[in-house]
Amino acid sequence: MAKRDSFASGLGVLAAMAGSAVGLGNLWRFPYLVGTNGGAAFIIIYLAFVFLLALPIMYSEFIIGRRSQANVFSAYKVLAPGTKWCTVGLIYVLASLFIISFYCVVGGWTINYFWKAITFQFSVADTSVLGSMFNNTVTSSVEPLVYMLIFLGATALIVMAGIKDGIERYTKIMMPVLFIIVVVVAIRSMTLPGAGAGLEFLFKPDFSKVTGNTLLNALGQAFFSLSIGCGTIMTYGSYVNKKENIAGLSAETAITDTTFAIIAGLAIMPAVFAFGISPAEGPGLVFVTLPYIFAQLPFGAFLAILFFFMLFIAAITSSISQLEVIVSYLKEEFNMSRKLAIFLSLAVIVIFGVLCSLSQGTLADVKIFGLNFFDFFDQTSANIFLPLGGFFAVIFVGWKMKKPDVVDEFTSGGTRKLNKFFVNFSYYSIKYLAPIVVAVVLISGLI
Ligand code: PHE
């Protein structure tokens, strides 16, 4: 068998992991969920889940991936031969498929908005004009499909180039640029007159509005934003060499992702309140609010171009990780070339993506369990598949693998001299803490 591709450097792994984590989840999904779920209380619950679950689940995915050096399906076959555990791998493949199917639609919107920015279409500072611009953009039946295809094509090209020359090379440059631009937008937003109400919304919790559904949304968002529960980290982990520090890479990824989410909140909410837009606007929030800010700022046109370019970059460094889960599975399980695996994946993704896109307009009335296609793919993946996938990963590492093996992998074959207490603490969070939290929230949320 040909040698498996791998990452060349630790920095490259971090850029790829953080690139996967930071994406539309932080800049588009997080702000609008904060807006529709009541603000600060949602953020606090979200942060609690990140704090309790991010590390145990990331460690587990990493341990399974790196130890097996295989795709999500074979990983379980390698580590638990002759058992049914490998079916869990299929949950990851399905979850990734569901996610990329609506993600590519929003990815297409980002390219569309980038185009609008370079052609100076945001010069009218009027929320109703910008609101209907968003509406027209997403509900029309052909245009969004074209942009979706461009987004998928770009994703496929990077995944085609492989790990070192594709994923690693691009994310390493893109991530830092992205960070700088979001910070600039956040500073501008927080210094707008009237921004204070937005900050209050972000930081002053009202727990009276919290329901089981709020909890489930916060849980789903934590998984979604950190890219955990669908085998992304397992897959990337399988390309990581035996020396890299699992604990460090996981912590750095979680911190980067959370910082981005908070800064995205700071970039959007103060402006939302300053301009009198409803925080519960929904999926259009970023696409309506920010052009409005840009229209009113000196150099706004320039900032708009940078921002939507950045949003596109953030999205693509995530979509490549979703596609890689599916592609590595097809490629290794069915012995196909990378090209064929990508082609087959895309064939299915395009069909699902078209349904998701059309569900914003033409197919708005077609419902599965009361949800249109877009919301169905979004909510089943984030709120059900990802928590389930994460649950099985921690159960596997905590209960199926032997503790010495887990510790061996966690400490990179003993080469990392980690504090004993820290190692045990991590192990028991995998074994008890994470599965209990996920199970309780999942069950209570679904009821
Ligand atoms: N974490 C990505 C984001 O925030 C989305 C994602 C989910 C990527 C699951 C990979 C896997 O946009």
Coordinates of C-alpha atoms and ligand atoms in Angstrom, one line a residue:
M1 CA 0.0 0.0 0.0
A2 CA 1.2 3.5 -0.8
K3 CA 2.4 5.5 2.2
R4 CA -0.4 7.5 3.7
D5 CA -0.2 11.3 3.3
S6 CA 0.6 13.2 6.5
F7 CA 1.0 16.7 7.9
A8 CA 4.6 18.1 7.7
S9 CA 4.6 20.2 10.8
G10 CA 2.9 20.8 14.2
L11 CA 2.0 24.3 13.2
G12 CA 0.4 22.9 10.0
V13 CA -1.7 20.5 12.1
L14 CA -2.8 23.3 14.3
A15 CA -3.7 25.6 11.4
A16 CA -5.7 22.8 9.8
M17 CA -7.5 21.9 13.0
A18 CA -8.2 25.5 13.9
G19 CA -9.1 26.2 10.3
S20 CA -11.6 23.4 10.5
A21 CA -13.0 24.7 13.8
V22 CA -13.2 28.3 12.9
G23 CA -15.7 28.9 10.2
L24 CA -19.3 29.8 9.4
G25 CA -20.1 28.2 12.8
N26 CA -18.4 31.1 14.5
L27 CA -19.1 34.0 12.2
W28 CA -22.5 33.1 10.9
R29 CA -24.2 30.5 13.0
F30 CA -23.0 31.5 16.5
P31 CA -24.2 35.2 16.3
Y32 CA -27.6 34.3 14.9
L33 CA -28.1 31.6 17.5
V34 CA -27.1 34.0 20.2
G35 CA -29.7 36.4 18.8
T36 CA -32.5 33.9 18.6
N37 CA -31.7 32.2 21.9
G38 CA -31.7 35.2 24.1
G39 CA -28.1 36.4 24.3
A40 CA -25.8 36.1 27.3
A41 CA -27.5 33.1 28.9
F42 CA -27.0 31.1 25.7
I43 CA -23.4 32.2 25.6
I44 CA -22.7 31.1 29.1
I45 CA -24.3 27.7 28.6
Y46 CA -22.4 27.3 25.3
L47 CA -19.1 28.2 27.0
A48 CA -19.9 25.7 29.8
F49 CA -20.3 22.9 27.2
V50 CA -17.1 23.9 25.4
F51 CA -15.3 23.9 28.7
L52 CA -16.7 20.5 29.8
L53 CA -16.7 18.7 26.5
A54 CA -14.3 20.1 24.0
L55 CA -11.1 18.6 25.4
P56 CA -12.3 15.1 26.4
I57 CA -13.9 14.7 23.0
M58 CA -11.1 16.1 21.0
Y59 CA -8.6 13.9 22.9
S60 CA -10.7 10.9 22.2
E61 CA -11.0 11.6 18.5
F62 CA -7.4 12.3 18.3
I63 CA -6.4 9.1 20.1
I64 CA -8.6 6.9 17.9
G65 CA -7.4 8.6 14.7
R66 CA -3.7 8.7 15.4
R67 CA -3.5 5.3 17.0
S68 CA -5.2 3.6 14.1
Q69 CA -3.8 5.8 11.3
A70 CA -7.0 5.1 9.4
N71 CA -10.2 6.7 8.2
V72 CA -13.1 7.0 10.6
F73 CA -14.6 3.6 9.6
S74 CA -11.4 1.5 9.6
A75 CA -10.2 3.3 12.7
Y76 CA -12.7 1.4 14.8
K77 CA -12.0 -1.8 12.8
V78 CA -8.3 -1.5 13.6
L79 CA -8.7 -0.8 17.3
A80 CA -11.7 -3.1 17.9
P81 CA -11.4 -5.9 15.3
G82 CA -14.4 -8.2 14.9
T83 CA -16.8 -5.9 16.6
K84 CA -19.7 -3.7 15.4
W85 CA -17.9 -0.5 16.5
C86 CA -17.1 0.4 13.0
T87 CA -20.7 1.3 12.4
V88 CA -20.0 4.4 14.5
G89 CA -17.7 5.5 11.7
L90 CA -20.7 5.6 9.4
I91 CA -22.4 8.1 11.7
Y92 CA -19.4 10.4 11.2
V93 CA -19.5 9.9 7.4
L94 CA -23.3 10.7 7.4
A95 CA -22.9 13.6 9.8
S96 CA -20.1 15.1 7.6
L97 CA -22.3 14.6 4.5
F98 CA -25.3 16.3 6.1
I99 CA -23.1 19.2 7.3
I100 CA -21.3 19.9 4.1
S101 CA -24.7 19.7 2.2
F102 CA -26.0 22.9 3.9
Y103 CA -22.6 24.4 4.6
C104 CA -21.8 24.6 0.9
V105 CA -25.0 26.6 0.4
V106 CA -23.9 29.2 3.0
G107 CA -20.4 29.0 1.6
G108 CA -22.0 30.0 -1.8
W109 CA -23.7 33.0 -0.1
T110 CA -20.3 34.2 1.1
I111 CA -18.9 34.1 -2.4
N112 CA -22.0 35.9 -3.7
Y113 CA -21.5 38.6 -1.0
F114 CA -17.9 38.9 -1.8
W115 CA -18.9 39.6 -5.4
K116 CA -21.5 42.1 -4.2
A117 CA -18.7 43.8 -2.1
I118 CA -16.3 44.1 -5.0
T119 CA -19.0 45.5 -7.2
F120 CA -19.9 48.1 -4.5
Q121 CA -23.5 46.9 -4.0
F122 CA -23.6 47.8 -0.3
S123 CA -23.6 51.6 -0.7
V124 CA -27.2 52.0 0.5
A125 CA -27.4 52.1 4.3
D126 CA -30.9 50.9 4.7
T127 CA -31.8 47.8 6.6
S128 CA -34.9 47.0 4.6
V129 CA -32.9 47.3 1.3
L130 CA -30.2 45.1 2.7
G131 CA -32.8 42.7 4.1
S132 CA -34.5 42.2 0.8
M133 CA -31.1 42.0 -0.9
F134 CA -30.4 39.0 1.3
N135 CA -33.8 37.5 0.7
N136 CA -33.5 37.8 -3.0
T137 CA -30.0 36.4 -2.9
V138 CA -31.0 33.2 -1.0
T139 CA -34.5 32.6 -2.4
S140 CA -33.8 32.8 -6.1
S141 CA -33.5 29.4 -7.6
V142 CA -30.5 29.5 -10.0
E143 CA -28.0 32.1 -8.7
P144 CA -27.3 30.5 -5.3
L145 CA -26.8 27.1 -7.0
V146 CA -24.0 28.5 -9.2
Y147 CA -22.3 30.0 -6.2
M148 CA -22.7 26.8 -4.2
L149 CA -21.0 24.9 -7.1
I150 CA -18.1 27.3 -7.1
F151 CA -17.7 26.9 -3.4
L152 CA -17.8 23.1 -3.7
G153 CA -15.4 23.2 -6.7
A154 CA -12.9 25.2 -4.7
T155 CA -13.2 22.8 -1.7
A156 CA -12.7 19.8 -4.0
L157 CA -9.6 21.4 -5.5
I158 CA -7.9 21.8 -2.2
V159 CA -8.9 18.3 -1.0
M160 CA -7.6 17.0 -4.3
A161 CA -4.2 18.4 -3.6
G162 CA -4.0 16.2 -0.5
I163 CA -2.9 16.9 3.1
K164 CA 0.5 18.5 3.0
D165 CA 0.3 20.4 -0.3
G166 CA -3.4 21.2 0.0
I167 CA -5.0 21.4 3.4
E168 CA -1.8 22.3 5.3
R169 CA -0.4 24.9 2.9
Y170 CA -3.6 26.9 2.6
T171 CA -4.8 27.0 6.1
K172 CA -1.5 28.1 7.5
I173 CA -1.7 31.4 5.6
M174 CA -5.4 31.9 5.8
M175 CA -6.0 31.7 9.5
P176 CA -3.9 34.6 10.8
V177 CA -5.2 36.9 8.1
L178 CA -8.7 36.0 9.1
F179 CA -8.0 36.8 12.7
I180 CA -6.7 40.3 12.1
I181 CA -9.7 41.2 10.0
V182 CA -12.3 40.1 12.5
V183 CA -10.6 42.0 15.2
V184 CA -10.7 45.2 13.1
V185 CA -14.4 44.7 12.5
A186 CA -15.0 44.1 16.2
I187 CA -13.2 47.2 17.2
R188 CA -15.2 49.3 14.7
S189 CA -18.5 47.7 15.9
M190 CA -17.9 48.3 19.6
T191 CA -17.0 51.9 19.1
L192 CA -20.3 52.7 17.2
P193 CA -22.6 55.1 19.1
G194 CA -25.3 52.9 20.8
A195 CA -23.1 49.8 20.9
G196 CA -23.6 49.5 24.6
A197 CA -27.0 47.8 24.4
G198 CA -25.3 45.1 22.2
L199 CA -22.6 44.5 24.8
E200 CA -25.3 44.2 27.5
F201 CA -27.1 41.6 25.4
L202 CA -23.9 39.7 25.1
F203 CA -22.9 39.8 28.7
K204 CA -26.0 40.2 30.9
P205 CA -27.7 36.9 31.1
D206 CA -31.4 36.3 31.5
F207 CA -31.8 32.7 32.5
S208 CA -35.5 32.8 32.8
K209 CA -35.8 32.2 29.0
V210 CA -33.7 29.1 29.0
T211 CA -35.5 25.9 27.9
G212 CA -34.4 22.3 27.0
N213 CA -34.2 23.5 23.5
T214 CA -31.8 26.3 24.4
L215 CA -29.6 23.7 26.0
L216 CA -29.7 21.4 23.0
N217 CA -29.0 24.3 20.6
A218 CA -26.0 25.3 22.8
L219 CA -24.7 21.8 22.9
G220 CA -25.1 21.4 19.1
Q221 CA -23.4 24.7 18.5
A222 CA -20.5 23.7 20.7
F223 CA -20.0 20.5 18.7
F224 CA -20.5 22.2 15.4
S225 CA -18.2 25.1 16.1
L226 CA -15.4 22.9 17.5
S227 CA -15.8 20.4 14.6
I228 CA -16.2 17.5 17.0
G229 CA -18.4 14.5 16.8
C230 CA -18.2 13.9 13.1
G231 CA -14.7 12.5 12.8
T232 CA -12.9 15.6 11.5
I233 CA -10.4 15.5 14.3
M234 CA -10.1 11.7 14.0
T235 CA -9.4 12.0 10.3
Y236 CA -6.9 14.8 10.7
G237 CA -5.4 13.0 13.7
S238 CA -4.7 10.0 11.5
Y239 CA -2.4 12.1 9.5
V240 CA -0.5 13.4 12.5
N241 CA 2.9 12.0 13.4
K242 CA 3.5 10.1 16.6
K243 CA 5.4 13.0 18.2
E244 CA 2.8 15.8 18.2
N245 CA 1.3 16.8 21.5
I246 CA -2.4 15.8 21.5
A247 CA -3.3 17.8 24.6
G248 CA -1.6 20.9 23.4
L249 CA -3.1 20.8 19.9
S250 CA -6.6 20.2 21.3
A251 CA -6.4 23.0 23.8
E252 CA -5.0 25.4 21.2
T253 CA -7.8 24.6 18.8
A254 CA -10.5 25.0 21.4
I255 CA -9.1 28.3 22.6
T256 CA -8.7 29.6 19.1
D257 CA -12.2 28.6 18.2
T258 CA -13.8 30.1 21.3
T259 CA -11.9 33.3 20.9
F260 CA -13.1 33.6 17.3
A261 CA -16.7 33.0 18.4
I262 CA -16.6 35.7 21.1
I263 CA -14.9 38.2 18.8
A264 CA -17.5 37.4 16.1
G265 CA -20.2 38.2 18.7
L266 CA -18.4 41.4 19.5
A267 CA -18.2 42.3 15.9
I268 CA -21.9 41.7 15.2
M269 CA -24.1 42.3 18.3
P270 CA -23.0 45.9 19.2
A271 CA -23.7 46.9 15.6
V272 CA -27.0 45.1 15.5
F273 CA -28.2 47.2 18.5
A274 CA -26.5 50.4 17.3
F275 CA -28.4 50.2 14.1
G276 CA -31.7 49.0 15.5
I277 CA -31.7 45.6 13.7
S278 CA -33.5 42.7 15.5
P279 CA -31.0 40.3 17.1
A280 CA -33.5 37.5 16.3
E281 CA -33.2 38.2 12.6
G282 CA -32.0 34.6 12.0
P283 CA -29.6 33.2 9.4
G284 CA -29.5 36.6 7.5
L285 CA -28.0 38.4 10.6
V286 CA -24.4 38.6 9.4
F287 CA -25.4 39.2 5.8
V288 CA -27.7 42.1 6.6
T289 CA -26.0 43.7 9.6
L290 CA -22.4 43.9 8.4
P291 CA -23.1 45.4 5.0
Y292 CA -25.1 48.0 6.8
I293 CA -22.1 48.8 9.0
F294 CA -19.8 48.8 6.0
A295 CA -22.1 51.2 4.2
Q296 CA -21.8 53.7 7.0
L297 CA -18.1 53.6 7.6
P298 CA -15.2 55.3 6.1
F299 CA -13.3 52.7 4.0
G300 CA -16.4 50.6 4.5
A301 CA -16.4 49.3 1.0
F302 CA -12.9 48.1 1.5
L303 CA -13.7 46.5 4.8
A304 CA -16.7 44.7 3.2
I305 CA -14.4 43.2 0.5
L306 CA -12.0 42.0 3.2
F307 CA -14.7 40.7 5.4
F308 CA -16.6 38.6 2.9
F309 CA -13.4 37.3 1.5
M310 CA -12.4 36.3 5.0
L311 CA -15.8 34.7 5.6
F312 CA -15.3 32.6 2.5
I313 CA -11.8 31.6 3.6
A314 CA -13.1 30.6 7.1
A315 CA -15.8 28.6 5.4
I316 CA -13.5 26.8 3.0
T317 CA -11.0 25.7 5.6
S318 CA -13.9 24.1 7.3
S319 CA -15.6 22.5 4.3
I320 CA -12.3 20.8 3.3
S321 CA -12.3 19.0 6.6
Q322 CA -15.8 17.9 6.2
L323 CA -15.1 16.6 2.7
E324 CA -11.9 14.9 3.9
V325 CA -13.8 12.7 6.3
I326 CA -16.0 11.3 3.5
V327 CA -13.2 11.1 1.0
S328 CA -10.7 9.3 3.2
Y329 CA -13.4 6.8 4.0
L330 CA -14.3 6.1 0.4
K331 CA -10.7 6.1 -0.7
E332 CA -9.4 3.6 1.9
E333 CA -12.5 1.4 2.4
F334 CA -13.2 0.9 -1.2
N335 CA -9.7 1.3 -2.6
M336 CA -10.5 4.2 -4.9
S337 CA -8.3 7.0 -6.1
R338 CA -8.6 10.3 -4.3
K339 CA -10.1 11.7 -7.5
L340 CA -12.9 9.2 -7.7
A341 CA -13.7 9.4 -4.0
I342 CA -14.0 13.2 -4.4
F343 CA -16.1 12.9 -7.5
L344 CA -18.5 10.4 -5.9
S345 CA -18.9 12.4 -2.7
L346 CA -19.6 15.6 -4.7
A347 CA -22.3 13.8 -6.7
V348 CA -24.3 13.2 -3.5
I349 CA -23.4 16.5 -1.9
V350 CA -24.5 18.5 -4.9
I351 CA -28.0 16.8 -4.8
F352 CA -28.4 17.5 -1.1
G353 CA -27.0 21.0 -1.5
V354 CA -29.5 21.8 -4.3
L355 CA -32.3 20.7 -2.0
C356 CA -31.0 22.8 0.8
S357 CA -30.5 25.8 -1.4
L358 CA -34.0 25.5 -3.0
S359 CA -35.6 25.1 0.4
Q360 CA -34.9 28.8 0.9
G361 CA -37.3 29.6 -1.9
T362 CA -38.9 27.3 -4.4
L363 CA -39.0 24.3 -2.0
A364 CA -39.8 26.2 1.2
D365 CA -43.0 24.2 1.7
V366 CA -41.4 20.8 1.5
K367 CA -40.9 19.7 5.1
I368 CA -39.3 16.7 6.8
F369 CA -40.4 16.4 10.4
G370 CA -41.7 20.0 10.1
L371 CA -38.3 21.4 8.9
N372 CA -37.3 22.5 5.4
F373 CA -34.3 20.7 3.9
F374 CA -31.8 23.2 5.0
D375 CA -32.9 23.2 8.6
F376 CA -33.3 19.5 8.6
F377 CA -29.7 18.9 7.5
D378 CA -28.5 21.6 9.9
Q379 CA -30.4 20.5 13.0
T380 CA -30.2 16.8 12.7
S381 CA -26.4 17.0 12.2
A382 CA -25.6 19.6 14.8
N383 CA -28.0 18.7 17.5
I384 CA -28.2 14.9 17.1
F385 CA -25.4 13.3 15.0
L386 CA -22.6 15.3 16.4
P387 CA -23.4 14.8 20.1
L388 CA -24.0 11.1 19.3
G389 CA -20.7 10.8 17.4
G390 CA -18.9 12.5 20.3
F391 CA -20.6 10.3 22.8
F392 CA -19.4 7.1 21.1
A393 CA -15.9 8.4 20.7
V394 CA -15.5 9.0 24.5
I395 CA -17.2 5.8 25.3
F396 CA -14.9 3.9 23.1
V397 CA -11.7 5.5 24.5
G398 CA -12.9 5.4 28.1
W399 CA -14.5 2.0 28.2
K400 CA -13.4 -0.1 25.2
M401 CA -9.7 0.8 24.9
K402 CA -7.3 -0.2 27.6
K403 CA -6.2 2.6 29.9
P404 CA -2.4 2.0 29.3
D405 CA -3.0 2.2 25.5
V406 CA -5.0 5.4 26.0
V407 CA -2.3 6.9 28.2
D408 CA 0.4 5.8 25.8
E409 CA -1.2 7.5 22.9
F410 CA -2.1 10.6 24.9
T411 CA 1.5 11.0 26.0
S412 CA 2.8 10.2 22.5
G413 CA 4.4 6.9 23.5
G414 CA 5.6 8.4 26.8
T415 CA 7.7 11.0 25.1
R416 CA 5.6 13.8 26.5
K417 CA 6.2 14.0 30.2
L418 CA 2.8 15.1 31.2
N419 CA 1.8 15.7 34.8
K420 CA 0.3 12.5 36.3
F421 CA -2.7 14.3 37.8
F422 CA -3.4 16.0 34.4
V423 CA -3.3 12.7 32.6
N424 CA -5.7 11.0 35.1
F425 CA -8.0 14.0 35.1
S426 CA -8.2 13.9 31.3
Y427 CA -8.8 10.2 31.3
Y428 CA -11.6 10.4 33.8
S429 CA -13.2 13.3 32.0
I430 CA -13.3 11.0 28.9
K431 CA -14.6 8.1 30.8
Y432 CA -17.3 9.7 33.0
L433 CA -17.7 13.5 32.6
A434 CA -18.2 13.8 28.9
P435 CA -20.5 10.9 28.2
I436 CA -22.8 11.8 31.1
V437 CA -23.1 15.5 30.1
V438 CA -23.8 14.6 26.5
A439 CA -26.3 11.9 27.4
V440 CA -28.2 14.1 29.8
V441 CA -28.4 17.1 27.5
L442 CA -29.2 15.0 24.5
I443 CA -32.0 13.1 26.2
S444 CA -33.5 16.1 27.9
G445 CA -33.3 18.2 24.8
L446 CA -35.0 15.6 22.6
I447 CA -37.8 15.1 25.1
Ligands
PHE1 N1 -16.5 24.0 12.9 C1 -16.9 24.5 11.6 C2 -17.4 25.9 11.7 O1 -17.5 26.5 12.8 C3 -18.0 23.6 11.0 C4 -17.6 22.2 11.0 C5 -18.4 21.3 11.6 C6 -16.5 21.7 10.3 C7 -18.1 20.0 11.6 C8 -16.1 20.4 10.4 C9 -17.0 19.5 11.0 O2 -17.8 26.5 10.8

